[in-house]
Amino acid sequence: MTVSEEEAKLERFLEWLQVNGAELRGCNIKYSDSQKGFGIFASTQASDDVLLIVPLGLAITPMRVLQDPLLGPECQKMFQEGEVDDRFLMILFLTLERLRINSTWKPYLDMLPSRFGNPLWFSDDEILELKGTNLYHATELQKKKLMSLYHEKVEALVKKLLLLDGDSESEVSFEHFLWANSVFWSRALNIPLPHSFVFPQSQEDDPSTSHTPETDLVNSNGEKDIQAQVPSATSAGPGDTVWVEGLVPGIDFCNHDLKPVATWEVDGTGLVSRVPFSMYLLSVAQPCIPDKEVSISYGNKGNEELLYLYGFVIENNPDDYLMVHYPVEAIPSIPFSDSKGQLLEAQKAQLRCLLPKSVLNHGFFPQTTSKIRESDEKERVRSCNFSWSGKRKMPSYMKKLVFPEDLMTGLRTIAMQEEEIYKVSAMLEESRDQTGNLLKLRSGWPYGKHAGILELCSYLWISLMQRC
């Protein structure tokens, strides 16, 4: 695509945003590079550090899809029958809207990449390079699942809806559905919305609640299309929040960085952005340098996760994680597999764990507290404050073991010799009567009988494993 075509596409999108109530107060959207595509860049320092505001009525959410005059009735039917989930509704919506010639969303959809860098788009030779990794297996399973979903629920429905829309020229393909899936997973946000925004019908039952007029999605030519009910800002009470996944055009052009300079927030009342029920981009860097890209954090994710979701990796990623696991499919081939399988099931064994690679810098065993340098400790507990999809909590076992206790217990069970299995079985039999007596004593504790059972079983199992 030529530079002039890119510029014309961007101009139509910016006009579309403005017509639909978005405000670029301290930033511009422009082309970044071939790897990132479009991004958000600071223009001037905003007086209140609010760089971009997008009304939530412009977001693509499950509510938006169910209200769509063309797709909504079909989706409501599938949704009520439990055949689909919220994510599928939005992916189906993106698939259809990309093919509709007169889609009101066209200025936005034209701005999105036509191809993605995640493994679902890899060639056969590229996929083989992932063989032996968790990503290879996950990609193969996901592609089969998407292919089945496309043929069972998407292909015929989209063809039918295009004909109803008066479009007999567009042809849907699996690649269109794959594109929509990648758009959703690479750009969706988990948005904290006021309950009244998600369930506006609750207002209709309350005559004391005021309403605002319906807002219409408008294309760049000023033509109205899809309607969405937007409740008044006074209807949301404190803590009255529903988390909903969705795409927010404009905000979703923020690219990822390990040192983000911005974060996004939802403004239900308009006190911050002066636009009720909006999402705004807030600068957290002082000052925000003009013409410098405005980045946010997608979360402290490892390279496997970044590649799978977004199609890129970070060199020397400090948040890289290593999946350590014992393959379940290998258990039938080990000696005494039936007995060990029963023991693993009894203890609800965890045979995998996700470890930050940084904890393995000193081998498989943690340093003693007295030897941990201050810089290493800060690196160990590092986490992003501003996250695209939430902050990952550091595992509780990090200060005790490199490998968690429940993983080690499962591995000890797998490694048992014949005499050890008989020994554990005998000890369990011997402990059965003692367990019953102890439970009678513990059943009267304040936290209840069942909590006591779980705690006692866990204690007995660890004790038995230590004695072996």
Coordinates of C-alpha atoms in Angstrom, one line a residue:
M1 CA 0.0 0.0 0.0
T2 CA 1.4 3.4 -1.0
V3 CA 2.0 6.3 1.5
S4 CA -0.9 8.3 0.0
E5 CA -3.3 5.4 0.6
E6 CA -2.1 5.0 4.2
E7 CA -2.6 8.7 4.8
A8 CA -6.1 8.7 3.2
K9 CA -7.0 5.7 5.4
L10 CA -5.8 7.5 8.5
E11 CA -7.6 10.7 7.6
R12 CA -10.9 8.8 7.2
F13 CA -10.4 7.1 10.6
L14 CA -9.6 10.3 12.4
E15 CA -12.7 11.9 11.0
W16 CA -14.7 8.9 12.0
L17 CA -13.4 9.1 15.6
Q18 CA -14.2 12.8 15.8
V19 CA -17.8 12.4 14.3
N20 CA -18.4 9.8 17.0
G21 CA -17.3 11.9 19.9
A22 CA -13.7 10.9 20.4
E23 CA -11.2 13.6 21.3
L24 CA -7.5 13.7 20.6
R25 CA -6.4 16.3 23.2
G26 CA -2.7 15.7 23.5
C27 CA -1.8 13.1 20.9
N28 CA -1.8 12.0 17.3
I29 CA -2.3 8.6 15.7
K30 CA 0.2 7.9 12.9
Y31 CA 2.2 5.2 11.3
S32 CA 5.0 3.8 13.5
D33 CA 6.9 1.2 11.6
S34 CA 6.4 -2.1 9.7
Q35 CA 6.5 -4.2 12.9
K36 CA 4.1 -2.1 15.0
G37 CA 1.9 -0.5 12.3
F38 CA 0.0 2.5 13.6
G39 CA 0.7 4.0 17.0
I40 CA -0.2 6.9 19.3
F41 CA 2.3 9.8 19.6
A42 CA 2.3 12.8 21.9
S43 CA 1.6 16.1 20.3
T44 CA 1.4 18.8 23.1
Q45 CA 1.4 18.5 26.9
A46 CA -2.3 18.3 27.9
S47 CA -3.2 20.4 30.9
D48 CA -4.8 17.5 32.8
D49 CA -2.5 14.7 31.2
V50 CA -5.5 13.3 29.4
L51 CA -4.3 12.5 25.9
L52 CA -7.2 10.7 24.2
I53 CA -10.9 10.2 25.1
V54 CA -13.2 7.6 23.4
P55 CA -16.9 7.3 24.4
L56 CA -17.7 3.8 25.5
G57 CA -20.7 3.8 23.1
L58 CA -18.0 3.4 20.4
A59 CA -16.6 0.2 21.9
I60 CA -17.2 -3.2 20.3
T61 CA -18.7 -5.3 23.2
P62 CA -21.0 -8.3 23.4
M63 CA -23.9 -5.8 24.1
R64 CA -23.1 -3.9 20.9
V65 CA -23.2 -7.2 18.9
L66 CA -26.5 -8.3 20.4
Q67 CA -28.0 -4.9 19.5
D68 CA -26.9 -5.0 15.9
P69 CA -29.9 -5.0 13.6
L70 CA -28.4 -7.5 11.2
L71 CA -26.4 -9.9 13.4
G72 CA -28.1 -9.3 16.7
P73 CA -31.1 -11.6 16.3
E74 CA -29.0 -14.5 15.2
C75 CA -26.5 -14.0 18.0
Q76 CA -29.2 -13.7 20.6
K77 CA -30.6 -17.0 19.5
M78 CA -27.2 -18.8 19.7
F79 CA -26.3 -17.0 23.0
Q80 CA -29.6 -18.0 24.7
E81 CA -29.1 -21.6 23.6
G82 CA -25.6 -21.6 25.2
E83 CA -23.9 -22.4 21.9
V84 CA -21.5 -19.4 22.0
D85 CA -19.7 -17.1 24.4
D86 CA -19.1 -13.4 24.5
R87 CA -15.7 -13.6 22.7
F88 CA -17.2 -15.6 19.8
L89 CA -19.9 -12.9 19.4
M90 CA -17.3 -10.2 18.9
I91 CA -15.1 -12.3 16.6
L92 CA -18.2 -13.1 14.5
F93 CA -19.1 -9.4 14.4
L94 CA -15.6 -8.5 13.1
T95 CA -15.8 -11.2 10.5
L96 CA -19.1 -9.9 9.1
E97 CA -18.3 -6.2 9.3
R98 CA -15.1 -6.6 7.4
L99 CA -17.0 -8.1 4.5
R100 CA -19.9 -5.7 4.5
I101 CA -19.4 -3.1 1.7
N102 CA -21.2 -0.3 3.5
S103 CA -20.1 -1.1 7.0
T104 CA -20.2 1.9 9.4
W105 CA -17.1 0.4 11.0
K106 CA -15.1 0.5 7.7
P107 CA -12.9 3.5 8.7
Y108 CA -11.8 1.6 11.8
L109 CA -11.4 -1.8 10.3
D110 CA -9.4 -0.5 7.3
M111 CA -6.8 0.7 9.9
L112 CA -6.2 -2.7 11.3
P113 CA -3.4 -5.1 10.0
S114 CA -4.5 -7.4 7.2
R115 CA -2.1 -10.1 8.5
F116 CA -0.7 -10.9 11.9
G117 CA 2.6 -12.2 13.3
N118 CA 1.2 -14.8 15.7
P119 CA 1.8 -18.5 15.1
L120 CA -1.7 -19.1 13.7
W121 CA -0.4 -17.2 10.6
F122 CA 2.9 -19.1 10.3
S123 CA 3.7 -21.1 7.2
D124 CA 4.1 -24.9 7.6
D125 CA 7.9 -24.5 7.7
E126 CA 7.7 -21.7 10.3
I127 CA 5.4 -23.9 12.5
L128 CA 7.9 -26.7 12.4
E129 CA 10.5 -24.4 14.0
L130 CA 8.2 -24.3 17.1
K131 CA 8.2 -28.1 17.4
G132 CA 9.1 -29.2 20.9
T133 CA 7.7 -26.1 22.5
N134 CA 4.4 -25.6 24.4
L135 CA 3.6 -23.0 21.7
Y136 CA 3.6 -25.6 18.9
H137 CA 1.0 -27.8 20.6
A138 CA -1.2 -24.8 21.6
T139 CA -1.1 -23.5 18.0
E140 CA -2.0 -26.8 16.4
L141 CA -5.0 -27.3 18.8
Q142 CA -6.2 -23.7 18.4
K143 CA -6.1 -23.8 14.6
K144 CA -8.1 -27.1 14.6
K145 CA -10.6 -25.6 17.0
L146 CA -11.0 -22.4 14.9
M147 CA -11.4 -24.4 11.7
S148 CA -14.1 -26.5 13.2
L149 CA -15.9 -23.4 14.6
Y150 CA -15.7 -21.7 11.2
H151 CA -17.3 -24.6 9.3
E152 CA -20.0 -25.4 12.0
K153 CA -21.1 -21.9 13.0
V154 CA -19.6 -19.1 10.9
E155 CA -19.4 -19.9 7.2
A156 CA -23.1 -20.5 6.4
L157 CA -24.3 -17.8 8.8
V158 CA -22.1 -15.0 7.4
K159 CA -23.1 -16.0 3.8
K160 CA -26.8 -15.8 4.8
L161 CA -26.4 -12.4 6.5
L162 CA -24.4 -10.9 3.6
L163 CA -27.3 -11.8 1.2
L164 CA -29.8 -10.3 3.6
D165 CA -27.7 -7.2 3.7
G166 CA -27.9 -7.0 -0.1
D167 CA -24.3 -8.0 -0.7
S168 CA -24.0 -10.9 -3.2
E169 CA -20.4 -10.2 -4.1
S170 CA -18.4 -10.7 -0.9
E171 CA -17.2 -14.3 -0.2
V172 CA -16.3 -15.4 3.3
S173 CA -13.3 -17.6 3.9
F174 CA -11.5 -19.1 6.9
E175 CA -8.9 -16.4 6.6
H176 CA -11.5 -13.8 7.4
F177 CA -12.5 -15.6 10.6
L178 CA -8.8 -16.1 11.5
W179 CA -8.2 -12.4 10.9
A180 CA -11.1 -11.5 13.2
N181 CA -9.9 -13.9 15.9
S182 CA -6.4 -12.3 15.8
V183 CA -7.9 -8.8 15.9
F184 CA -9.8 -9.7 19.1
W185 CA -7.0 -11.4 21.0
S186 CA -4.4 -8.7 20.1
R187 CA -6.6 -5.7 20.9
A188 CA -9.4 -6.5 23.3
L189 CA -9.4 -4.9 26.8
N190 CA -11.0 -6.1 30.0
I191 CA -13.1 -3.0 30.7
P192 CA -14.7 -2.1 34.1
L193 CA -18.1 -0.8 33.1
P194 CA -20.9 0.6 35.3
H195 CA -23.6 -2.0 35.8
S196 CA -26.2 0.3 34.3
F197 CA -24.2 0.6 31.1
V198 CA -24.1 -3.1 30.6
F199 CA -27.7 -3.7 31.7
P200 CA -29.7 -0.6 30.7
Q201 CA -33.0 -2.4 31.1
S202 CA -32.6 -2.1 34.9
Q203 CA -33.1 1.6 34.5
E204 CA -36.4 1.1 32.6
D205 CA -37.8 -0.6 35.7
D206 CA -36.9 2.4 37.9
P207 CA -38.9 5.5 37.0
S208 CA -36.7 7.7 39.3
T209 CA -33.7 7.0 37.1
S210 CA -33.0 9.6 34.4
H211 CA -32.1 8.7 30.8
T212 CA -29.9 10.2 28.2
P213 CA -30.9 10.0 24.5
E214 CA -29.8 7.1 22.4
T215 CA -26.5 7.6 20.7
D216 CA -25.9 6.5 17.1
L217 CA -22.8 5.2 15.6
V218 CA -22.0 7.6 12.7
N219 CA -19.8 6.9 9.7
S220 CA -17.3 9.5 8.3
N221 CA -20.0 10.8 5.9
G222 CA -22.3 11.7 8.8
E223 CA -24.7 8.8 8.3
K224 CA -26.2 7.2 11.3
D225 CA -26.3 3.4 11.7
I226 CA -26.1 1.1 14.8
Q227 CA -27.9 2.3 17.9
A228 CA -26.7 1.9 21.4
Q229 CA -28.5 2.9 24.6
V230 CA -26.2 5.0 26.8
P231 CA -27.4 5.4 30.4
S232 CA -27.0 8.6 32.4
A233 CA -24.0 9.2 34.5
T234 CA -26.1 9.5 37.6
S235 CA -27.3 6.0 37.5
A236 CA -24.1 4.2 38.5
G237 CA -23.5 3.8 42.1
P238 CA -20.1 3.4 43.8
G239 CA -18.6 -0.1 43.2
D240 CA -21.4 -0.9 40.7
T241 CA -19.0 -2.4 38.2
V242 CA -19.1 -5.2 35.6
W243 CA -16.0 -6.3 33.8
V244 CA -16.6 -6.8 30.1
E245 CA -14.1 -7.6 27.3
G246 CA -14.2 -5.3 24.2
L247 CA -12.4 -3.3 21.6
V248 CA -12.1 0.5 22.0
P249 CA -11.1 2.1 18.7
G250 CA -8.3 4.6 19.1
I251 CA -7.1 3.4 22.5
D252 CA -6.2 0.0 21.0
F253 CA -3.5 1.7 18.8
C254 CA -1.3 2.0 21.9
N255 CA 1.8 -0.2 21.5
H256 CA 3.5 -2.1 24.3
D257 CA 6.7 -1.1 26.1
L258 CA 8.5 -2.4 29.2
K259 CA 8.6 1.2 30.4
P260 CA 5.1 2.5 29.6
V261 CA 4.4 6.2 29.6
A262 CA 0.6 6.0 29.8
T263 CA -2.3 3.9 31.1
W264 CA -6.0 3.9 30.4
E265 CA -8.9 4.5 32.7
V266 CA -12.7 4.4 32.5
D267 CA -14.6 7.6 33.5
G268 CA -18.2 6.8 34.4
T269 CA -19.1 10.3 35.6
G270 CA -17.0 12.6 33.4
L271 CA -15.3 14.2 36.4
V272 CA -11.8 13.5 34.9
S273 CA -12.3 13.6 31.1
R274 CA -15.5 15.8 31.0
V275 CA -17.0 13.0 28.9
P276 CA -19.3 10.7 30.9
F277 CA -19.0 7.0 30.1
S278 CA -15.7 7.2 28.3
M279 CA -12.3 5.6 28.3
Y280 CA -9.3 8.0 28.4
L281 CA -5.6 7.6 27.9
L282 CA -3.7 9.1 30.8
S283 CA 0.0 10.2 30.7
V284 CA 2.0 8.9 33.6
A285 CA 5.3 10.4 32.4
Q286 CA 6.3 13.9 33.3
P287 CA 6.5 15.6 30.9
C288 CA 5.1 13.7 27.8
I289 CA 7.6 14.5 25.0
P290 CA 6.1 15.7 21.8
D291 CA 6.4 13.3 18.8
K292 CA 7.5 10.5 21.1
E293 CA 5.4 7.3 21.0
V294 CA 2.9 6.9 23.8
S295 CA 3.2 3.3 25.0
I296 CA 1.3 1.3 27.6
S297 CA 2.0 -2.1 29.1
Y298 CA 0.2 -5.3 27.9
G299 CA 1.2 -6.9 31.3
N300 CA 4.3 -8.6 32.5
K301 CA 4.1 -11.4 29.9
G302 CA 6.8 -13.8 28.7
N303 CA 7.8 -14.1 25.1
E304 CA 5.7 -17.3 24.4
E305 CA 2.6 -15.4 25.6
L306 CA 3.5 -12.3 23.7
L307 CA 4.1 -14.2 20.5
Y308 CA 0.9 -16.3 20.8
L309 CA -1.3 -13.3 21.5
Y310 CA 0.3 -10.4 19.8
G311 CA 2.8 -11.7 17.3
F312 CA 6.0 -10.2 18.7
V313 CA 8.8 -11.0 21.2
I314 CA 11.1 -8.8 23.3
E315 CA 14.8 -9.5 23.3
N316 CA 16.1 -10.1 26.9
N317 CA 12.6 -10.0 28.2
P318 CA 12.8 -9.6 32.0
D319 CA 9.3 -11.1 32.3
D320 CA 10.1 -14.2 30.4
Y321 CA 8.6 -17.4 31.9
L322 CA 9.5 -21.0 31.6
M323 CA 6.9 -23.7 31.7
V324 CA 8.2 -26.7 33.6
H325 CA 5.9 -29.8 33.4
Y326 CA 5.8 -33.5 33.4
P327 CA 3.7 -34.7 30.4
V328 CA 0.5 -36.5 31.5
E329 CA 0.6 -38.7 28.4
A330 CA 3.9 -40.2 29.6
I331 CA 2.5 -41.5 32.9
P332 CA 1.0 -44.8 31.4
S333 CA 4.6 -45.8 30.3
I334 CA 6.2 -45.5 33.7
P335 CA 6.5 -48.6 36.1
F336 CA 3.5 -49.2 38.3
S337 CA 1.6 -46.5 36.4
D338 CA -1.8 -47.6 37.7
S339 CA -0.8 -47.3 41.4
K340 CA 1.0 -44.0 40.8
G341 CA -1.9 -42.6 38.8
Q342 CA -4.2 -43.4 41.7
L343 CA -1.9 -41.7 44.2
L344 CA -1.5 -38.6 41.9
E345 CA -5.3 -38.4 41.6
A346 CA -5.7 -38.7 45.3
Q347 CA -3.4 -35.8 46.0
K348 CA -4.7 -33.8 43.0
A349 CA -1.1 -33.4 41.9
Q350 CA 0.1 -30.4 40.0
L351 CA 2.5 -31.5 37.3
R352 CA 3.3 -28.1 35.9
C353 CA 4.4 -24.7 37.0
L354 CA 5.2 -21.4 35.4
L355 CA 8.6 -19.9 36.5
P356 CA 10.1 -16.5 35.8
K357 CA 13.4 -17.3 34.0
S358 CA 15.1 -14.8 36.2
V359 CA 14.8 -17.0 39.2
L360 CA 16.9 -19.7 37.5
N361 CA 19.9 -17.3 37.1
H362 CA 21.5 -18.9 40.1
G363 CA 20.6 -22.5 39.3
F364 CA 17.7 -24.6 40.4
F365 CA 18.0 -23.7 44.1
P366 CA 17.2 -20.3 45.5
Q367 CA 19.9 -18.2 47.2
T368 CA 19.8 -17.9 51.0
T369 CA 18.2 -14.7 52.3
S370 CA 21.5 -13.4 53.5
K371 CA 23.2 -13.7 50.1
I372 CA 20.4 -12.1 48.0
R373 CA 21.6 -8.8 46.7
E374 CA 19.3 -5.9 46.9
S375 CA 19.3 -5.5 43.1
D376 CA 18.4 -9.2 42.6
E377 CA 15.5 -8.9 45.1
K378 CA 14.1 -5.8 43.3
E379 CA 14.3 -7.7 40.0
R380 CA 12.6 -10.8 41.5
V381 CA 9.5 -8.9 42.6
R382 CA 9.4 -6.6 39.6
S383 CA 5.9 -6.1 38.2
C384 CA 4.2 -3.5 35.9
N385 CA 2.0 -0.9 37.5
F386 CA 0.2 -0.1 34.3
S387 CA -1.1 -3.2 32.5
W388 CA -3.2 -3.9 29.4
S389 CA -4.9 -6.9 30.9
G390 CA -3.9 -6.9 34.6
K391 CA -0.9 -7.3 36.9
R392 CA 0.5 -10.9 37.2
K393 CA 0.9 -11.8 40.9
M394 CA 4.3 -13.2 41.9
P395 CA 3.9 -16.9 43.0
S396 CA 3.8 -17.3 46.8
Y397 CA 6.5 -20.0 46.6
M398 CA 9.1 -17.6 45.1
K399 CA 10.7 -16.8 48.5
K400 CA 10.8 -20.5 49.5
L401 CA 11.6 -22.7 46.5
V402 CA 12.5 -22.3 42.9
F403 CA 10.1 -25.2 42.2
P404 CA 6.8 -25.2 44.1
E405 CA 6.1 -27.9 46.8
D406 CA 3.1 -29.4 45.0
L407 CA 5.1 -30.0 41.8
M408 CA 7.9 -31.6 43.7
T409 CA 5.4 -33.9 45.6
G410 CA 4.0 -35.0 42.2
L411 CA 7.4 -35.7 40.8
R412 CA 8.4 -37.7 43.9
T413 CA 5.3 -39.8 43.4
I414 CA 6.2 -40.5 39.8
A415 CA 9.8 -41.5 40.8
M416 CA 8.6 -43.9 43.6
Q417 CA 10.1 -47.4 43.6
E418 CA 8.0 -50.6 44.2
E419 CA 8.8 -50.8 47.9
E420 CA 8.1 -47.1 48.4
I421 CA 4.6 -47.5 46.9
Y422 CA 3.8 -50.4 49.2
K423 CA 5.2 -48.4 52.1
V424 CA 3.0 -45.4 51.4
S425 CA -0.1 -47.6 50.9
A426 CA 0.5 -49.3 54.2
M427 CA 1.0 -45.9 55.9
L428 CA -2.2 -44.5 54.4
E429 CA -4.1 -47.6 55.6
E430 CA -2.6 -47.2 59.1
S431 CA -3.5 -43.5 59.1
R432 CA -7.1 -44.1 58.1
D433 CA -8.4 -44.7 61.6
Q434 CA -6.3 -41.9 63.1
T435 CA -7.8 -39.6 60.4
G436 CA -11.3 -40.4 61.4
N437 CA -10.7 -39.7 65.0
L438 CA -9.0 -36.4 64.3
L439 CA -11.8 -35.3 62.0
K440 CA -14.3 -35.8 64.8
L441 CA -12.2 -33.4 66.9
R442 CA -11.7 -30.9 64.1
S443 CA -15.3 -30.9 62.8
G444 CA -16.3 -28.5 65.6
W445 CA -13.7 -25.8 64.6
P446 CA -15.1 -22.4 63.5
Y447 CA -14.1 -22.9 59.8
G448 CA -16.1 -26.1 59.4
K449 CA -15.7 -29.8 58.8
H450 CA -14.8 -29.7 55.1
A451 CA -12.0 -27.2 55.5
G452 CA -10.6 -29.5 58.2
I453 CA -10.7 -32.5 55.9
L454 CA -8.8 -30.7 53.1
E455 CA -6.2 -29.3 55.4
L456 CA -5.7 -32.7 57.2
C457 CA -5.4 -34.7 54.0
S458 CA -2.8 -32.2 52.7
Y459 CA -0.9 -32.5 56.0
L460 CA -1.0 -36.3 56.0
W461 CA 0.2 -36.5 52.4
I462 CA 3.2 -34.2 52.9
S463 CA 4.1 -36.0 56.1
L464 CA 4.0 -39.4 54.3
M465 CA 6.1 -38.1 51.4
Q466 CA 8.7 -36.7 53.7
R467 CA 9.0 -40.0 55.6
C468 CA 9.6 -41.7 52.3

